[in-house]
mmCIF file of C-alpha atoms in Angstrom:
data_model
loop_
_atom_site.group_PDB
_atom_site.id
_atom_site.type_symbol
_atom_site.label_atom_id
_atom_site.label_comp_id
_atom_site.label_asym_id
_atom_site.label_seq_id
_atom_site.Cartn_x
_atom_site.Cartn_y
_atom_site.Cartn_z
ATOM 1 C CA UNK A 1331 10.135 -21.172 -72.120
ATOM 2 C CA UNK A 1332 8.203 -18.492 -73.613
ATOM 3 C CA UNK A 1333 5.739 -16.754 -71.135
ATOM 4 C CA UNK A 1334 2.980 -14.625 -71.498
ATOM 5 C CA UNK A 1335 2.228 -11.237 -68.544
ATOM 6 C CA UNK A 1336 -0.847 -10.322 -67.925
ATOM 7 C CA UNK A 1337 -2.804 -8.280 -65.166
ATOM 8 C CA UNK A 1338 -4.677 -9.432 -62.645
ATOM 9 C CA UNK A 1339 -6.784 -7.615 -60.283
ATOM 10 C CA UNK A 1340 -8.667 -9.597 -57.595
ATOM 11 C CA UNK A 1341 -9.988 -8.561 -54.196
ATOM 12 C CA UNK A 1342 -8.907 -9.400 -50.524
ATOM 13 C CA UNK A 1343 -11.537 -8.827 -47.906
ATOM 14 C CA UNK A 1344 -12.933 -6.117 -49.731
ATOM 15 C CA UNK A 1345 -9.671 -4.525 -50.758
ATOM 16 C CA UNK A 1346 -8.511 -4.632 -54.523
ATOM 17 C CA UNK A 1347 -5.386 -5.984 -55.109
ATOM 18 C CA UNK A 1348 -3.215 -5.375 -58.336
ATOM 19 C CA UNK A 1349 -1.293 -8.411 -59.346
ATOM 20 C CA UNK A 1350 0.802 -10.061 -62.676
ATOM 21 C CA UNK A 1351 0.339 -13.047 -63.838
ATOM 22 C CA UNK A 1352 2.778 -14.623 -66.000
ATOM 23 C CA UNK A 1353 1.552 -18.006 -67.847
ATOM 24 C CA UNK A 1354 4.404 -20.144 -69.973
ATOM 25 C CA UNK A 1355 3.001 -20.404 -73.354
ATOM 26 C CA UNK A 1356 0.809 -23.541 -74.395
ATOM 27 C CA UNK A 1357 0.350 -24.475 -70.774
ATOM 28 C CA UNK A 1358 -3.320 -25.424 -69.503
ATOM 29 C CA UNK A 1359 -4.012 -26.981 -65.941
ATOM 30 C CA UNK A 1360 -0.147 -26.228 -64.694
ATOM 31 C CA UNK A 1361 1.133 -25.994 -61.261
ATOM 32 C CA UNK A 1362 0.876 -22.336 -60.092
ATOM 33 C CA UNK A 1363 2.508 -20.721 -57.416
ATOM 34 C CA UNK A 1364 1.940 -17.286 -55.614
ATOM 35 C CA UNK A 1365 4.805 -15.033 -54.720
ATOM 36 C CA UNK A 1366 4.955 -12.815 -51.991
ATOM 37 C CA UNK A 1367 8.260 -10.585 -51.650
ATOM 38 C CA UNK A 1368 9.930 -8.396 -48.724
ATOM 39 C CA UNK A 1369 8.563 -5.876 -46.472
ATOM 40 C CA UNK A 1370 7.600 -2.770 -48.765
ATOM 41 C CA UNK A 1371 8.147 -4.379 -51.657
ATOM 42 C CA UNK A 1372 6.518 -4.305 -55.238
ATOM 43 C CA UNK A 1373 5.249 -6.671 -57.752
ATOM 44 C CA UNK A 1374 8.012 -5.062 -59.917
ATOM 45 C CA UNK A 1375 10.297 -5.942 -57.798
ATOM 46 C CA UNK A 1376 12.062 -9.117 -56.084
ATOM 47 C CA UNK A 1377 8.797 -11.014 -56.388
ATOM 48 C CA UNK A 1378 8.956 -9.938 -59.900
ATOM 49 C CA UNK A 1379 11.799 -11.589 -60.265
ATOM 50 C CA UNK A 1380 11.296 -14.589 -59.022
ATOM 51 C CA UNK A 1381 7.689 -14.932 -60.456
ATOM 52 C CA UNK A 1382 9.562 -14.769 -64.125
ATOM 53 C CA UNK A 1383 12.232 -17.448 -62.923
ATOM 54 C CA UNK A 1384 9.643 -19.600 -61.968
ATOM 55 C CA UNK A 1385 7.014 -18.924 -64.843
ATOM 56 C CA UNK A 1386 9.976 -19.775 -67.400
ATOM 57 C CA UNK A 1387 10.361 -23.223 -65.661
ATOM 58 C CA UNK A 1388 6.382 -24.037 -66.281
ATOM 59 C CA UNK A 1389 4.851 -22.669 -63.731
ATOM 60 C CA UNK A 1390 2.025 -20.069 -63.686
ATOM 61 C CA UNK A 1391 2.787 -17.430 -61.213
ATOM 62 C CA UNK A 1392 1.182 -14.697 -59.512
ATOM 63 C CA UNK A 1393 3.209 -11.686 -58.065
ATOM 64 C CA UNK A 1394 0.857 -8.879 -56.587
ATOM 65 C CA UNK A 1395 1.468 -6.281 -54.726
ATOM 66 C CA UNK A 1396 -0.324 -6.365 -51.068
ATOM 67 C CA UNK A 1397 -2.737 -3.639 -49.530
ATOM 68 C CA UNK A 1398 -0.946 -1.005 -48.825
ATOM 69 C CA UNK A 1399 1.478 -0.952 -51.387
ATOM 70 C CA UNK A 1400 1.894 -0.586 -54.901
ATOM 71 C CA UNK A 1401 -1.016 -0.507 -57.075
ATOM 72 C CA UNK A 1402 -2.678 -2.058 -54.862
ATOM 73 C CA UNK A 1403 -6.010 -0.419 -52.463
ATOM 74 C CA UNK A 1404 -5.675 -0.310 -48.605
ATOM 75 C CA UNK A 1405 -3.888 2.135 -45.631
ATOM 76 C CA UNK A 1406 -1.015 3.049 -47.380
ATOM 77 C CA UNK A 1407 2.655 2.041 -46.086
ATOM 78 C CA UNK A 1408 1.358 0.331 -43.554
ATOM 79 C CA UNK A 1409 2.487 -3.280 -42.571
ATOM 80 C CA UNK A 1410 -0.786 -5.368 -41.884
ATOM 81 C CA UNK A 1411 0.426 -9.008 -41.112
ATOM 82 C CA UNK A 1412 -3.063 -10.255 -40.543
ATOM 83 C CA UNK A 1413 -4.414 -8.801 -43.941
ATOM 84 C CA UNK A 1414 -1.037 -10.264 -45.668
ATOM 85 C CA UNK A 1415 -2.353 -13.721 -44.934
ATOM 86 C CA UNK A 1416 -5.909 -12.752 -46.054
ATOM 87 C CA UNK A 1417 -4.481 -11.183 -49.219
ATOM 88 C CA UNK A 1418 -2.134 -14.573 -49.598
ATOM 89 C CA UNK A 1419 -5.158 -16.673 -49.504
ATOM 90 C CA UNK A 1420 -6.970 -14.834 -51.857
ATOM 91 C CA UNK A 1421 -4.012 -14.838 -54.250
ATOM 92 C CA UNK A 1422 -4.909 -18.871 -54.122
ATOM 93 C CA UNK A 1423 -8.261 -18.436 -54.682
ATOM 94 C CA UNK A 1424 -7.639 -16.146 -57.562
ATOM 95 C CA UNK A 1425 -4.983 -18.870 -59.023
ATOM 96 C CA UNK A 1426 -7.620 -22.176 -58.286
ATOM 97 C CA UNK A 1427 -10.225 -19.849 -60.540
ATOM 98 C CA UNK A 1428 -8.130 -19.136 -63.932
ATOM 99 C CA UNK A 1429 -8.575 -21.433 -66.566
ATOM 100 C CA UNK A 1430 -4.596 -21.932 -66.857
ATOM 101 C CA UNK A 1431 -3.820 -23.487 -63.838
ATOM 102 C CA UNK A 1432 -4.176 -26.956 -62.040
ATOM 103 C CA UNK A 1433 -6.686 -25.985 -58.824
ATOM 104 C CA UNK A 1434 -4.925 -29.228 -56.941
ATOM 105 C CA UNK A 1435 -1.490 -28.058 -57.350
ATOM 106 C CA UNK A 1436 -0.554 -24.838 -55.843
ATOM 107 C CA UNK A 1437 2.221 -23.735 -53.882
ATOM 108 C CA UNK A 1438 3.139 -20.199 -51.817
ATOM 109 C CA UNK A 1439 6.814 -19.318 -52.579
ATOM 110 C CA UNK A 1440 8.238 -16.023 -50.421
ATOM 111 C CA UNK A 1441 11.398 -14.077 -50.474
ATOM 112 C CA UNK A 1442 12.731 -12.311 -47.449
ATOM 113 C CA UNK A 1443 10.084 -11.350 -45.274
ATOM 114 C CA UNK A 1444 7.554 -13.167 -47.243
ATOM 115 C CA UNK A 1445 9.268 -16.387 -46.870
ATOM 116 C CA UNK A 1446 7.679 -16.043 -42.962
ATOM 117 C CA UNK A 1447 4.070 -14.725 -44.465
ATOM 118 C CA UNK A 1448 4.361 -17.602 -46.810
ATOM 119 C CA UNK A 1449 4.870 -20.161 -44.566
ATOM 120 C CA UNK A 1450 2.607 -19.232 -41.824
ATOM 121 C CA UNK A 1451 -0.320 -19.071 -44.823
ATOM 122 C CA UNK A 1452 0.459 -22.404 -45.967
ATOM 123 C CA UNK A 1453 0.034 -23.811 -42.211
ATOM 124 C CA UNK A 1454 -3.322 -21.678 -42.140
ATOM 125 C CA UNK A 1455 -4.364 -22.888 -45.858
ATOM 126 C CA UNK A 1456 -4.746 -27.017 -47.124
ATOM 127 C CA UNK A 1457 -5.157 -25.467 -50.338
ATOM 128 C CA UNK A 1458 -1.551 -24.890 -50.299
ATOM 129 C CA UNK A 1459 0.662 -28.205 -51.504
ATOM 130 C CA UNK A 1460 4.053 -26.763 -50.697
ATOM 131 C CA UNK A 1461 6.045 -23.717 -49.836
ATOM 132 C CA UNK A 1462 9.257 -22.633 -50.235
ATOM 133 C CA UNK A 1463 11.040 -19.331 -48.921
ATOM 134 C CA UNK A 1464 14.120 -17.733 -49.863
ATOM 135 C CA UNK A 1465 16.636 -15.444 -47.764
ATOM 136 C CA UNK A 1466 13.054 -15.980 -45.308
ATOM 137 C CA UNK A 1467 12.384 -13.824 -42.331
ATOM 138 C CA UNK A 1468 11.363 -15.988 -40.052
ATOM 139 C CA UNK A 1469 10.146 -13.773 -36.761
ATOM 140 C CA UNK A 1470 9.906 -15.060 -33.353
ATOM 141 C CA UNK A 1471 8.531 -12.596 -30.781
ATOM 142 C CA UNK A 1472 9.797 -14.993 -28.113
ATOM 143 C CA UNK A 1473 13.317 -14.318 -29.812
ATOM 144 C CA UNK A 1474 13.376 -10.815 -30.343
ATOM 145 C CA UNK A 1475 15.572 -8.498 -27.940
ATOM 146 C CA UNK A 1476 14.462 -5.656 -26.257
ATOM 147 C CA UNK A 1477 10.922 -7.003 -26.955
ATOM 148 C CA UNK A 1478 8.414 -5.252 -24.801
ATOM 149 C CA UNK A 1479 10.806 -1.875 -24.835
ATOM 150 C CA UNK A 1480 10.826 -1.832 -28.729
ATOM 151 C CA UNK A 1481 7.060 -2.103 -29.021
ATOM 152 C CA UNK A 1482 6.114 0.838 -26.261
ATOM 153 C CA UNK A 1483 7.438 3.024 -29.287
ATOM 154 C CA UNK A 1484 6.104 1.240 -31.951
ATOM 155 C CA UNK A 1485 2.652 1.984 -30.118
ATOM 156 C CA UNK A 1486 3.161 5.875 -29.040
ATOM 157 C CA UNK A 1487 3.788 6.619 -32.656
ATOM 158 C CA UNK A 1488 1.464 4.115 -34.351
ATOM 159 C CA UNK A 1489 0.535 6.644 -36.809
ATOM 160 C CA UNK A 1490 3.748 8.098 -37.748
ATOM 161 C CA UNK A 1491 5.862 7.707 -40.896
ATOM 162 C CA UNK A 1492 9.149 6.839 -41.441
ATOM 163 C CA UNK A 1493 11.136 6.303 -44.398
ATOM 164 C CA UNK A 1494 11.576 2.549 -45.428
ATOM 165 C CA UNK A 1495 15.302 3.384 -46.052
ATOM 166 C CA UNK A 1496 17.930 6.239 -45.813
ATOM 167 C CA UNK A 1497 21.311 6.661 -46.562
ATOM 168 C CA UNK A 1498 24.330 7.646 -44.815
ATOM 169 C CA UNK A 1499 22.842 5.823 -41.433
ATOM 170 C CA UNK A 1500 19.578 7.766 -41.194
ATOM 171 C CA UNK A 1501 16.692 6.880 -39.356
ATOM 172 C CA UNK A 1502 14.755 4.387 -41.487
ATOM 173 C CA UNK A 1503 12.535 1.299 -40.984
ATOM 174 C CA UNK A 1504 15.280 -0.845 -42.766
ATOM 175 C CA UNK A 1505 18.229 1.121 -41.268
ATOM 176 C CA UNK A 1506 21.828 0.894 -42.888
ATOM 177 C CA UNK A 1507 23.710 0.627 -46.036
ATOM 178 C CA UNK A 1508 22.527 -2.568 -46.989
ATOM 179 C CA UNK A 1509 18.445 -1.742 -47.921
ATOM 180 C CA UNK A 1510 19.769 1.733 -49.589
ATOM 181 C CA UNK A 1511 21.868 -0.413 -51.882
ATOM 182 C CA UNK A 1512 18.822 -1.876 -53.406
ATOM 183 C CA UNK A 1513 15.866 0.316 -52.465
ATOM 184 C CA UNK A 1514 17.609 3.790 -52.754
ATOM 185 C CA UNK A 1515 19.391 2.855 -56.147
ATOM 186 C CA UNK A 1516 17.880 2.124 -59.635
ATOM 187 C CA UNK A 1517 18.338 -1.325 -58.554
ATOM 188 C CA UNK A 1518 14.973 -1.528 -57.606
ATOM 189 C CA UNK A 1519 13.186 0.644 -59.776
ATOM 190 C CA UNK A 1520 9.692 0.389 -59.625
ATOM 191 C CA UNK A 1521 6.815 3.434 -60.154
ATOM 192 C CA UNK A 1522 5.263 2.488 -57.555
ATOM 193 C CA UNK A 1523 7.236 2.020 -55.029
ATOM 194 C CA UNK A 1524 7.415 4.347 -51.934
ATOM 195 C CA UNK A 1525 9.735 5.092 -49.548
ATOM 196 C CA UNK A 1526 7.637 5.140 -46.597
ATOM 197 C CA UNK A 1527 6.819 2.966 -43.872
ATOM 198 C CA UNK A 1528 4.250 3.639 -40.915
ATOM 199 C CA UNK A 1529 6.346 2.839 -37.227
ATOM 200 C CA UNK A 1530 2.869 0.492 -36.339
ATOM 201 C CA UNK A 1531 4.621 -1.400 -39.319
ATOM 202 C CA UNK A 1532 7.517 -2.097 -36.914
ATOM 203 C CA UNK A 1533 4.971 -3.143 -34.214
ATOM 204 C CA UNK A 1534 3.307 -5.792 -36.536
ATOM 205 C CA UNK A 1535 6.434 -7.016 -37.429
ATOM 206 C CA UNK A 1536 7.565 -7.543 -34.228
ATOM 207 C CA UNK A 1537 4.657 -9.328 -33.100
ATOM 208 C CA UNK A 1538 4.146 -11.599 -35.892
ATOM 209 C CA UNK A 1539 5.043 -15.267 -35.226
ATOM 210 C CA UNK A 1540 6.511 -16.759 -38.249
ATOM 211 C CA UNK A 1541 8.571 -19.757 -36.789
ATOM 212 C CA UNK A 1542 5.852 -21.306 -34.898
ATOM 213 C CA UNK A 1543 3.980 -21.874 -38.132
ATOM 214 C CA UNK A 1544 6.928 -24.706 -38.580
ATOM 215 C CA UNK A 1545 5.335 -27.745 -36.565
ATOM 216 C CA UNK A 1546 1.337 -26.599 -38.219
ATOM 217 C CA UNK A 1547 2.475 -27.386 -41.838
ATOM 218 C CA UNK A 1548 1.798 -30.701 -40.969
ATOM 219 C CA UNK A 1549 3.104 -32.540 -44.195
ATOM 220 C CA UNK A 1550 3.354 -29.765 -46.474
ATOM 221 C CA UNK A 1551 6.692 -30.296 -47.975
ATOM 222 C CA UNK A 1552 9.327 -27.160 -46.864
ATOM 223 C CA UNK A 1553 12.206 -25.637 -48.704
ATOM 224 C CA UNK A 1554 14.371 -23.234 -47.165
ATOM 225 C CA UNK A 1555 17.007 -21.607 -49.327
ATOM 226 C CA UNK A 1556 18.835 -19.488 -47.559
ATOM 227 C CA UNK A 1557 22.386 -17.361 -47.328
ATOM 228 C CA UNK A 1558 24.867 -18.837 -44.940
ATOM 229 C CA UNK A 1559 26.088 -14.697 -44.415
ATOM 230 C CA UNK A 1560 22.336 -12.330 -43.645
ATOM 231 C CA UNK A 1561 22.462 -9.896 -41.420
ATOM 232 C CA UNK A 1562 18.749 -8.832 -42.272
ATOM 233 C CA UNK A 1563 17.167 -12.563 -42.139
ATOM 234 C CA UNK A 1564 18.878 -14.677 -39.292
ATOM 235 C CA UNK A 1565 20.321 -18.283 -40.498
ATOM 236 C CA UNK A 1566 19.607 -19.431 -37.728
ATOM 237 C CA UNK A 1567 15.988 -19.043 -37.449
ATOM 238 C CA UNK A 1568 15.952 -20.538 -40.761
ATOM 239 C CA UNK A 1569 18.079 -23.498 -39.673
ATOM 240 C CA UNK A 1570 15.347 -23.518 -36.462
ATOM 241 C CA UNK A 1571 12.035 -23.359 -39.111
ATOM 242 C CA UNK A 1572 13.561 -26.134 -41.089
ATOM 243 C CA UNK A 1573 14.670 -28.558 -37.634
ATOM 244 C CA UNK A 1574 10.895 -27.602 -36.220
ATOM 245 C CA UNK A 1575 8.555 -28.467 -39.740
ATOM 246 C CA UNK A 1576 7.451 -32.284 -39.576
ATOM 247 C CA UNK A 1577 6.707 -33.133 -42.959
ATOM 248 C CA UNK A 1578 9.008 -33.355 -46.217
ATOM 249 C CA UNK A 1579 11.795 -30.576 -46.026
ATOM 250 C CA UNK A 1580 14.922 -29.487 -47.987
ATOM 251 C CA UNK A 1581 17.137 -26.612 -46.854
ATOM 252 C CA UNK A 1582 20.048 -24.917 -49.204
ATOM 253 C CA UNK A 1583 22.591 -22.774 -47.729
ATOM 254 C CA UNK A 1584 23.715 -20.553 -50.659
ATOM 255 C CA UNK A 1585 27.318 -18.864 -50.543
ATOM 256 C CA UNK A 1586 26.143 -15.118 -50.206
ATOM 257 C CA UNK A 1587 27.795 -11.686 -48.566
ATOM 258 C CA UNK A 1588 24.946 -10.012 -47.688
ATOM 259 C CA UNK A 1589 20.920 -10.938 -47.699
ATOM 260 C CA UNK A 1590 20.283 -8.604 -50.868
ATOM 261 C CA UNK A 1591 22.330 -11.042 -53.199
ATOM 262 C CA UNK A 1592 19.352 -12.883 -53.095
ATOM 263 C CA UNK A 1593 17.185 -10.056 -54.551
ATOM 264 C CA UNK A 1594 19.151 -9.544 -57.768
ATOM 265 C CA UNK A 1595 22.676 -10.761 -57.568
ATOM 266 C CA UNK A 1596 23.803 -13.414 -59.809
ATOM 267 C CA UNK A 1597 25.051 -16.469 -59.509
ATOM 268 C CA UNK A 1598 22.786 -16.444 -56.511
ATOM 269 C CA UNK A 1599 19.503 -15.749 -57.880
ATOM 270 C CA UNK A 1600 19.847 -18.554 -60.441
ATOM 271 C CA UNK A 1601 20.767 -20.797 -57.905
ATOM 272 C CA UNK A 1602 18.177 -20.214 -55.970
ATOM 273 C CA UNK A 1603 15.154 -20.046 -58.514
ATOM 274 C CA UNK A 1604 16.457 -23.340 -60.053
ATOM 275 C CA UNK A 1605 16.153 -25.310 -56.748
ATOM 276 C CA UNK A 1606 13.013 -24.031 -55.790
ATOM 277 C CA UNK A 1607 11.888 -25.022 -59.678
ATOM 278 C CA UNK A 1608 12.988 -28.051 -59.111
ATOM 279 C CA UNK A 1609 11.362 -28.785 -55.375
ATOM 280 C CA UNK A 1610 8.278 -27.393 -56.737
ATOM 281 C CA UNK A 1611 8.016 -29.578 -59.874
ATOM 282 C CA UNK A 1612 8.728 -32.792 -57.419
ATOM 283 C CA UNK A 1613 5.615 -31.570 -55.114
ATOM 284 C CA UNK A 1614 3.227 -30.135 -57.367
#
């Protein structure tokens, strides 16, 4: 299906916010979805991707870039998980206002860490009809080793920056060979991507609760698609979101090496946008 990209600028709690939105040709009052990707990530990027999956399978979607990043305005590099969900909802609001799109049928999809963001927005937000995340991070403070030690640094050096990745083992926010491969290579090429992260990004990340949102979804219909091999994104906090949410739920374990065949890898990445099309066109 033919789509059509266009910009979108909108504003989230007084920050503006640089999106795309990509509208399949023809279409008026379709199901729309907003797409939220992984920590540090661009519009340009993995929520790119999936944005044009989904747009070529009817829906109107809108990738974006949150504060902090990309083209986007707010502290930059900084992970604010609070002002995430603020920006998420106003990516609804922005979708329930164009003329393209059905106001009564919109859904949050997220990829890596914005599989968590998404779902804890759609247990925050009746607006939202049904969510899906793929290769999710799913954060549990209560799970987290070395909790309470990990965050006394996170708070001495609030301020400082780090790089998002580095190769050859260096210090980074996303530390080892796996990130580099995508974020240090053209892989990901995106202008406006930087690789820089502040540590208080680590802090918020730690202390976000992502897999409690589970049981406040309610009936919000869930789909998990997920690699049975992530070392970034546990499995098994994705088995425990999908056991935990009440309502309507589907789970697909995808045969995957490492969590970043989900970003751009194929077979994977066709696998996994057409069973989130097709969840999404049963719930919408």
């Amino acid at each position: 299906m033919a789509v059509h990209l266009e910009a979108l600028a909108f504003v989230s709690e007084g920050i503006a916010l640089s999106g795309h939105l990509r509208i399949p040709r023809g279409g008026r009052a379709l199901p729309a979805l907003a797409v939220t990707g992984p920590f540090t990530g661009v519009k340009e990027q993995v929520a790119g991707t999936y944005a044009q999956r989904l747009a070529e399978a009817g829906f109107v979607t809108l990738a974006f870039d949150h504060r902090g990043f990309g083209a986007s305005g707010g502290r930059r590099g900084h992970e604010d998980t609070q002002g995430k969900l603020a920006d998420l909802r106003a990516a609804v609001s922005a979708l329930a206002a164009h003329p393209a799109v059905d106001p009564d049928r919109i859904g949050l999809l997220g990829v890596c860490l914005g599989g968590g963001y998404a779902v804890r927005a759609a247990a925050q937000d009746p607006r939202v009809r049904a969510v899906a995340g793929i290769a999710g991070g799913y954060n549990s403070p209560e799970l987290s080793d070395g909790y309470r030690a990990a965050l006394r640094t996170f708070v001495e050096r609030y301020d400082e920056l780090i790089p998002a990745v580095a190769e050859d083992g260096g210090e980074a926010a996303m530390g080892g060979d796996e990130p580099w491969a995508y974020y240090g290579t053209a892989r990901s090429a995106a202008p406006t991507w930087e690789n820089r992260v502040t540590r208080g990004s680590l802090h918020s990340l730690m202390t976000f609760d992502a897999l409690g949102a589970a049981p406040l979804l309610g009936r919000t219909p869930l789909l998990v698609v997920h690699g049975k091999v992530d070392a970034y994104c546990s499995p098994d906090l994705a088995a425990r979101l999908f056991e935990r949410a009440a309502g309507p739920k589907r789970i697909e374990w995808l045969d995957c090496e490492r969590h970043i065949d989900l970003y751009d890898n194929e077979p994977q990445v066709a696998h996994a946008a057409k069973t989130t099309a097709d969840f999404f066109a049963e719930h919408l």
